[in-house]
Amino acid sequence: MRAPIGNFDDARPAIDCLDELTEPVAAAVRAWNGDGVAVEHLLYVDTDPAVADTAVFVEHYGADLLDTSANCVVVAGKRGGESTLAACVVLSHSRVDVNGVVRTQLGARKASFAAMDTATGETGMEYGGITPIGLPADWPLLVDAVVVDTEWVLIGSGRRRGKLIVPGKAFAGLPGAVVLDGLGTGIG
């Protein structure tokens, strides 16, 4: 089937592509309860990891993706001797407000992007492909309200190759999700 966004001729239900996903993502798709979004609406598209950077990706797969692609980044909030890992989802043309919204939401004294080894080790996903679907259930998942309001969103699949296309409203129903205005700022 043709994807609802981008220039992807072969979009398939993610439930039929579990072998293309990392284990945490595949497990989350298998167990999907969706909060009103059927598992069949989670779509998988194959992509070339050589064109994964946003500008090249958009040029290759469709200009509309600039407004409908999202990034999921892992952050660490620190207070005293404690560290809290969380994930943030913002549209790809935005930056995560780590020192404002994230720090406040986590009740942290300091917040920063998690080291690559921490992000991949704790999620079981590849760097550049981290997705909010399949994250540890006890993590806070901070989602920009603009993402939830976007009809279809392209997001990582857990691997650098391949993406998921998901109804934006599905992000609000993921484990640990908190929808926040202003999480994504400016043009990144």
PDB file of C-alpha atoms in Angstrom, residues 54 58 62-69 91-93:
ATOM      1  CA  THR A  54      16.892  14.965   7.869  1.00  0.00           C
ATOM      2  CA  VAL A  58      13.361  14.818   3.025  1.00  0.00           C
ATOM      3  CA  GLY A  62       9.313  13.791   0.112  1.00  0.00           C
ATOM      4  CA  ALA A  63       9.234  17.434   1.165  1.00  0.00           C
ATOM      5  CA  ASP A  64       6.061  16.892   3.222  1.00  0.00           C
ATOM      6  CA  LEU A  65       8.135  14.878   5.687  1.00  0.00           C
ATOM      7  CA  LEU A  66       9.798  18.034   6.994  1.00  0.00           C
ATOM      8  CA  ASP A  67       6.523  18.843   8.771  1.00  0.00           C
ATOM      9  CA  THR A  68       5.536  15.269   9.639  1.00  0.00           C
ATOM     10  CA  SER A  69       8.779  13.635  10.814  1.00  0.00           C
ATOM     11  CA  LEU A  91       9.010  17.306  15.162  1.00  0.00           C
ATOM     12  CA  SER A  92      12.301  17.020  13.309  1.00  0.00           C
ATOM     13  CA  HIS A  93      12.486  20.733  12.482  1.00  0.00           C
TER      14      HIS A  93
END
